[in-house]
Amino acid sequence: MTRHTLSVSQDPREPGFIQDPYRLYAEMHRASPVFFWEDYGMWCVAGYDQVNALLRDRRLGRENRWGAPLNPVEGRGHLTDFDRIESGSLLEREPPAHTRLRTLVNRAFVSRSVERLRPRISTLANELIDALPAGEPFDLLPSFATPIPLTVICQLLGVPVHRADDLLSWSHAMCEMYVPQRSRETEERANRASAAFGAFLTAHIEEHRHTGADDLLSALIAVRDTGEKLTDDELISTCVLLLNAGHEATVHQTGNAVKTILDQGGDPRRFFDTPEAAAATVEEALRYDAPMHMFTRYAYEAIDLGPVTLKPGEQVALLLGAANRDPSAFEAPDGFRPGRVDQKNVSFGAGLHFCIGAPLARLELQESLSVLFSRLPTLATKAPPRYRDSYHFHGLESLMLG
């Protein structure tokens, strides 16, 4: 097999694909789960077993050892501020830097630590429902899906919630850097957002040093001030990553999950009868319509993918959304089946870079959706939901309910 016989041309911004990427995935599962996506110029892997294995394969990594952001390259002068934040990010580093950074923040996100947030999330969800306009349609995303994870991560980290609008604006601008075929204007906007985000955090960290607060930021500042484990740039990058990752994917997954549950018809409360049922429903929603569909890795040595051998420095795209619908790994993959015995989705990744916020995201989804459907069991969509033009971050433009 050659690159030519395995190459696929599919514009990731084509409207039909944006609304339903699963048709292409089904075709590739039948034809070849490893294929060359011409529009991205890289090899992609769609099969569950291979994606799961490659996520754990230490011959692959996130750290770009050949160019930006770790090493400046020509033509990225307008992305200096964005690259500075990215270069210190836990997401973009490999051991030993990754190990050191992850160890510092991991304690706040383990299941035992986040479980104590359950009552707070329930209260917040109820307050947001109380504030909905009586008898009028509402958009779930800004009125419910966004405030919960944003408020929780701000409070957990120790960042003022009243700056939420700024945080959202900066986060959205930075995340646009991962959209295919981005424009120069998009890049410049992301760089401005990075500069503003960095300046805000620098000032806030200096103020926060003297508060003695019991939050993650205070703990990270204390580590930095010992002069041993955390640089200023790493502290800023870690805060940006946690604030961005702490809400972006959960917002999308909340919308996707509510749409999926309403699409099933009947009384939605049946999916949340018990805590165990709620957990199984959330896990299946994560598999069925994940909030992130592509995660890339660099090859650090030659890697045999079957039809092709990756060379060191080449990127490969691991298609999480496709892996979750692989018929060789899941029975009736296109069916929504909470409690399925073959539940093993890769929506949070796997291996070294498994999502550090997974326990928190699961808890937020379980609690918020349980409250939503308990309080509003007759919810129905008031306009056809449409996914926004952003293939990597798979989420709805809006979700009008009533």
CSV table of N, CA and C in Angstrom, one decimal, residues 180-270:
chain,number,residue,atom,x,y,z
A,180,PRO,N,-8.1,23.9,11.9
A,180,PRO,CA,-7.3,23.8,10.6
A,180,PRO,C,-7.5,25.0,9.7
A,181,GLN,N,-6.5,25.3,8.9
A,181,GLN,CA,-6.5,26.3,8.0
A,181,GLN,C,-6.8,27.7,8.6
A,182,ARG,N,-6.1,27.9,9.7
A,182,ARG,CA,-6.4,29.2,10.5
A,182,ARG,C,-5.8,30.4,9.7
A,183,SER,N,-6.3,31.5,9.9
A,183,SER,CA,-5.8,32.7,9.2
A,183,SER,C,-4.8,33.5,10.0
A,184,ARG,N,-4.1,34.4,9.4
A,184,ARG,CA,-3.1,35.2,10.1
A,184,ARG,C,-3.8,36.0,11.2
A,185,GLU,N,-5.0,36.5,10.9
A,185,GLU,CA,-5.8,37.3,11.8
A,185,GLU,C,-6.1,36.4,13.1
A,186,THR,N,-6.4,35.1,12.9
A,186,THR,CA,-6.7,34.2,14.0
A,186,THR,C,-5.4,34.1,14.9
A,187,GLU,N,-4.3,34.0,14.2
A,187,GLU,CA,-3.0,33.8,14.9
A,187,GLU,C,-2.7,35.1,15.7
A,188,GLU,N,-2.9,36.2,15.1
A,188,GLU,CA,-2.6,37.5,15.8
A,188,GLU,C,-3.6,37.7,17.0
A,189,ARG,N,-4.8,37.3,16.8
A,189,ARG,CA,-5.8,37.4,17.9
A,189,ARG,C,-5.4,36.4,19.1
A,190,ALA,N,-4.9,35.2,18.7
A,190,ALA,CA,-4.5,34.3,19.8
A,190,ALA,C,-3.2,34.8,20.5
A,191,ASN,N,-2.4,35.5,19.8
A,191,ASN,CA,-1.2,36.1,20.4
A,191,ASN,C,-1.5,37.2,21.4
A,192,ARG,N,-2.5,38.1,20.9
A,192,ARG,CA,-2.9,39.1,21.8
A,192,ARG,C,-3.6,38.6,23.1
A,193,ALA,N,-4.4,37.5,22.9
A,193,ALA,CA,-5.0,36.9,24.0
A,193,ALA,C,-4.0,36.3,25.0
A,194,SER,N,-3.0,35.7,24.4
A,194,SER,CA,-1.9,35.1,25.3
A,194,SER,C,-1.2,36.2,26.1
A,195,ALA,N,-0.9,37.3,25.4
A,195,ALA,CA,-0.3,38.4,26.1
A,195,ALA,C,-1.1,38.9,27.3
A,196,ALA,N,-2.4,39.1,27.0
A,196,ALA,CA,-3.3,39.6,28.0
A,196,ALA,C,-3.5,38.6,29.1
A,197,PHE,N,-3.7,37.4,28.8
A,197,PHE,CA,-3.8,36.3,29.8
A,197,PHE,C,-2.6,36.2,30.7
A,198,GLY,N,-1.4,36.3,30.1
A,198,GLY,CA,-0.2,36.2,30.8
A,198,GLY,C,0.0,37.4,31.8
A,199,ALA,N,-0.4,38.6,31.2
A,199,ALA,CA,-0.3,39.9,32.1
A,199,ALA,C,-1.2,39.8,33.2
A,200,PHE,N,-2.5,39.3,33.0
A,200,PHE,CA,-3.4,39.2,34.1
A,200,PHE,C,-2.9,38.3,35.2
A,201,LEU,N,-2.4,37.1,34.7
A,201,LEU,CA,-2.0,36.1,35.7
A,201,LEU,C,-0.8,36.6,36.5
A,202,THR,N,0.2,37.3,35.8
A,202,THR,CA,1.4,37.8,36.5
A,202,THR,C,1.0,38.7,37.6
A,203,ALA,N,0.0,39.6,37.3
A,203,ALA,CA,-0.4,40.6,38.3
A,203,ALA,C,-1.2,39.9,39.4
A,204,HIS,N,-2.1,38.9,39.0
A,204,HIS,CA,-2.9,38.2,40.0
A,204,HIS,C,-2.0,37.4,40.9
A,205,ILE,N,-1.0,36.7,40.4
A,205,ILE,CA,-0.1,35.9,41.2
A,205,ILE,C,0.6,36.7,42.2
A,206,GLU,N,1.1,37.9,41.8
A,206,GLU,CA,1.8,38.8,42.8
A,206,GLU,C,0.9,39.2,43.9
A,207,GLU,N,-0.4,39.5,43.6
A,207,GLU,CA,-1.4,39.8,44.7
A,207,GLU,C,-1.7,38.6,45.5
A,208,HIS,N,-1.8,37.5,44.9
A,208,HIS,CA,-2.2,36.2,45.6
A,208,HIS,C,-1.1,35.7,46.5
A,209,ARG,N,0.1,36.1,46.3
A,209,ARG,CA,1.2,35.5,47.1
A,209,ARG,C,1.0,35.8,48.6
A,210,HIS,N,0.3,36.9,48.9
A,210,HIS,CA,0.1,37.3,50.3
A,210,HIS,C,-1.2,37.0,50.9
A,211,THR,N,-2.1,36.3,50.2
A,211,THR,CA,-3.4,36.1,50.8
A,211,THR,C,-3.5,34.9,51.7
A,212,GLY,N,-2.6,33.9,51.5
A,212,GLY,CA,-2.7,32.7,52.4
A,212,GLY,C,-3.9,31.9,52.1
A,213,ALA,N,-4.4,32.0,50.8
A,213,ALA,CA,-5.6,31.2,50.5
A,213,ALA,C,-5.3,29.7,50.3
A,214,ASP,N,-6.3,28.9,50.5
A,214,ASP,CA,-6.2,27.4,50.4
A,214,ASP,C,-6.6,27.0,49.0
A,215,ASP,N,-5.8,27.3,48.0
A,215,ASP,CA,-6.2,26.9,46.6
A,215,ASP,C,-5.0,26.4,45.9
A,216,LEU,N,-5.2,26.0,44.7
A,216,LEU,CA,-4.1,25.4,43.9
A,216,LEU,C,-3.1,26.5,43.5
A,217,LEU,N,-3.5,27.7,43.2
A,217,LEU,CA,-2.6,28.7,42.8
A,217,LEU,C,-1.6,29.0,44.0
A,218,SER,N,-2.1,29.1,45.2
A,218,SER,CA,-1.3,29.4,46.3
A,218,SER,C,-0.2,28.3,46.5
A,219,ALA,N,-0.7,27.0,46.3
A,219,ALA,CA,0.3,25.9,46.4
A,219,ALA,C,1.4,26.0,45.4
A,220,LEU,N,1.0,26.4,44.1
A,220,LEU,CA,2.0,26.5,43.0
A,220,LEU,C,2.9,27.7,43.3
A,221,ILE,N,2.4,28.8,43.8
A,221,ILE,CA,3.2,29.9,44.1
A,221,ILE,C,4.3,29.5,45.2
A,222,ALA,N,3.8,28.8,46.2
A,222,ALA,CA,4.7,28.4,47.3
A,222,ALA,C,5.9,27.5,46.7
A,223,VAL,N,5.5,26.7,45.8
A,223,VAL,CA,6.6,25.8,45.1
A,223,VAL,C,7.5,26.7,44.3
A,224,ARG,N,7.0,27.6,43.6
A,224,ARG,CA,7.8,28.5,42.8
A,224,ARG,C,8.8,29.3,43.6
A,225,ASP,N,8.2,29.8,44.8
A,225,ASP,CA,9.0,30.7,45.6
A,225,ASP,C,10.2,29.9,46.4
A,226,THR,N,10.1,28.6,46.3
A,226,THR,CA,11.2,27.8,46.9
A,226,THR,C,12.4,27.8,45.9
A,227,GLY,N,12.1,28.2,44.7
A,227,GLY,CA,13.2,28.3,43.7
A,227,GLY,C,13.7,27.0,43.2
A,228,GLU,N,12.9,25.9,43.4
A,228,GLU,CA,13.4,24.6,43.1
A,228,GLU,C,12.7,23.9,41.9
A,229,LYS,N,11.4,24.1,41.8
A,229,LYS,CA,10.7,23.2,40.9
A,229,LYS,C,9.9,23.9,39.8
A,230,LEU,N,9.6,25.2,39.9
A,230,LEU,CA,8.7,25.8,39.0
A,230,LEU,C,9.2,27.2,38.6
A,231,THR,N,9.4,27.4,37.3
A,231,THR,CA,9.8,28.8,36.9
A,231,THR,C,8.6,29.7,36.7
A,232,ASP,N,8.8,31.0,36.6
A,232,ASP,CA,7.7,31.9,36.4
A,232,ASP,C,6.9,31.5,35.1
A,233,ASP,N,7.6,31.3,34.0
A,233,ASP,CA,6.9,30.9,32.8
A,233,ASP,C,6.1,29.6,32.9
A,234,GLU,N,6.6,28.7,33.7
A,234,GLU,CA,5.9,27.4,33.9
A,234,GLU,C,4.7,27.6,34.7
A,235,LEU,N,4.8,28.5,35.7
A,235,LEU,CA,3.6,28.8,36.6
A,235,LEU,C,2.5,29.4,35.7
A,236,ILE,N,2.9,30.4,34.9
A,236,ILE,CA,1.9,31.1,34.0
A,236,ILE,C,1.3,30.0,33.1
A,237,SER,N,2.1,29.3,32.4
A,237,SER,CA,1.6,28.3,31.4
A,237,SER,C,0.7,27.2,32.1
A,238,THR,N,1.1,26.8,33.3
A,238,THR,CA,0.2,25.8,34.0
A,238,THR,C,-1.1,26.4,34.3
A,239,CYS,N,-1.2,27.6,34.8
A,239,CYS,CA,-2.5,28.3,35.1
A,239,CYS,C,-3.3,28.4,33.9
A,240,VAL,N,-2.7,28.9,32.8
A,240,VAL,CA,-3.5,29.0,31.5
A,240,VAL,C,-4.0,27.7,31.1
A,241,LEU,N,-3.2,26.6,31.1
A,241,LEU,CA,-3.7,25.3,30.7
A,241,LEU,C,-4.8,24.8,31.5
A,242,LEU,N,-4.7,25.0,32.8
A,242,LEU,CA,-5.7,24.5,33.7
A,242,LEU,C,-7.0,25.3,33.6
A,243,LEU,N,-6.9,26.6,33.4
A,243,LEU,CA,-8.1,27.4,33.2
A,243,LEU,C,-8.8,27.1,31.8
A,244,ASN,N,-8.0,26.9,30.8
A,244,ASN,CA,-8.5,26.6,29.4
A,244,ASN,C,-9.1,25.2,29.4
A,245,ALA,N,-8.3,24.2,29.8
A,245,ALA,CA,-8.7,22.8,29.7
A,245,ALA,C,-9.8,22.5,30.7
A,246,GLY,N,-9.8,23.3,31.8
A,246,GLY,CA,-10.8,23.1,32.9
A,246,GLY,C,-12.2,23.4,32.5
A,247,HIS,N,-12.4,24.1,31.4
A,247,HIS,CA,-13.8,24.3,31.1
A,247,HIS,C,-14.2,24.1,29.6
A,248,GLU,N,-13.2,24.3,28.7
A,248,GLU,CA,-13.5,24.2,27.3
A,248,GLU,C,-14.2,22.9,26.8
A,249,ALA,N,-13.5,21.8,27.1
A,249,ALA,CA,-14.0,20.5,26.7
A,249,ALA,C,-15.3,20.1,27.4
A,250,THR,N,-15.4,20.5,28.7
A,250,THR,CA,-16.6,20.2,29.5
A,250,THR,C,-17.8,20.9,29.0
A,251,VAL,N,-17.6,22.1,28.5
A,251,VAL,CA,-18.8,22.9,28.0
A,251,VAL,C,-19.3,22.2,26.7
A,252,HIS,N,-18.3,21.8,25.8
A,252,HIS,CA,-18.8,21.1,24.6
A,252,HIS,C,-19.4,19.8,25.0
A,253,GLN,N,-18.8,19.0,25.9
A,253,GLN,CA,-19.4,17.7,26.2
A,253,GLN,C,-20.8,17.8,26.9
A,254,THR,N,-21.0,18.8,27.6
A,254,THR,CA,-22.3,19.1,28.2
A,254,THR,C,-23.4,19.2,27.1
A,255,GLY,N,-23.1,20.1,26.2
A,255,GLY,CA,-24.0,20.3,25.1
A,255,GLY,C,-24.2,19.0,24.3
A,256,ASN,N,-23.1,18.4,23.9
A,256,ASN,CA,-23.2,17.1,23.1
A,256,ASN,C,-24.0,16.1,23.9
A,257,ALA,N,-23.8,16.0,25.2
A,257,ALA,CA,-24.5,14.9,26.0
A,257,ALA,C,-26.0,15.2,26.1
A,258,VAL,N,-26.4,16.5,26.3
A,258,VAL,CA,-27.8,16.9,26.4
A,258,VAL,C,-28.5,16.6,25.1
A,259,LYS,N,-27.8,17.0,24.0
A,259,LYS,CA,-28.4,16.7,22.6
A,259,LYS,C,-28.6,15.2,22.4
A,260,THR,N,-27.6,14.4,22.8
A,260,THR,CA,-27.7,13.0,22.6
A,260,THR,C,-28.8,12.4,23.4
A,261,ILE,N,-28.9,12.8,24.7
A,261,ILE,CA,-29.9,12.3,25.6
A,261,ILE,C,-31.3,12.6,25.1
A,262,LEU,N,-31.5,13.9,24.6
A,262,LEU,CA,-32.8,14.3,24.1
A,262,LEU,C,-33.2,13.5,22.8
A,263,ASP,N,-32.1,13.2,22.0
A,263,ASP,CA,-32.4,12.5,20.8
A,263,ASP,C,-32.9,11.1,21.1
A,264,GLN,N,-32.7,10.6,22.3
A,264,GLN,CA,-33.2,9.2,22.6
A,264,GLN,C,-34.7,9.2,22.8
A,265,GLY,N,-35.3,10.3,23.1
A,265,GLY,CA,-36.7,10.4,23.3
A,265,GLY,C,-37.0,9.8,24.7
A,266,GLY,N,-38.3,9.9,25.1
A,266,GLY,CA,-38.7,9.4,26.4
A,266,GLY,C,-38.3,10.3,27.5
A,267,ASP,N,-38.5,9.8,28.8
A,267,ASP,CA,-38.1,10.6,30.0
A,267,ASP,C,-36.6,10.5,30.2
A,268,PRO,N,-35.9,11.6,30.1
A,268,PRO,CA,-34.5,11.6,30.3
A,268,PRO,C,-34.0,11.2,31.7
A,269,ARG,N,-35.0,11.3,32.7
A,269,ARG,CA,-34.6,11.0,34.1
A,269,ARG,C,-34.2,9.5,34.2
A,270,ARG,N,-34.6,8.7,33.3
A,270,ARG,CA,-34.3,7.2,33.4
A,270,ARG,C,-32.8,7.0,33.3
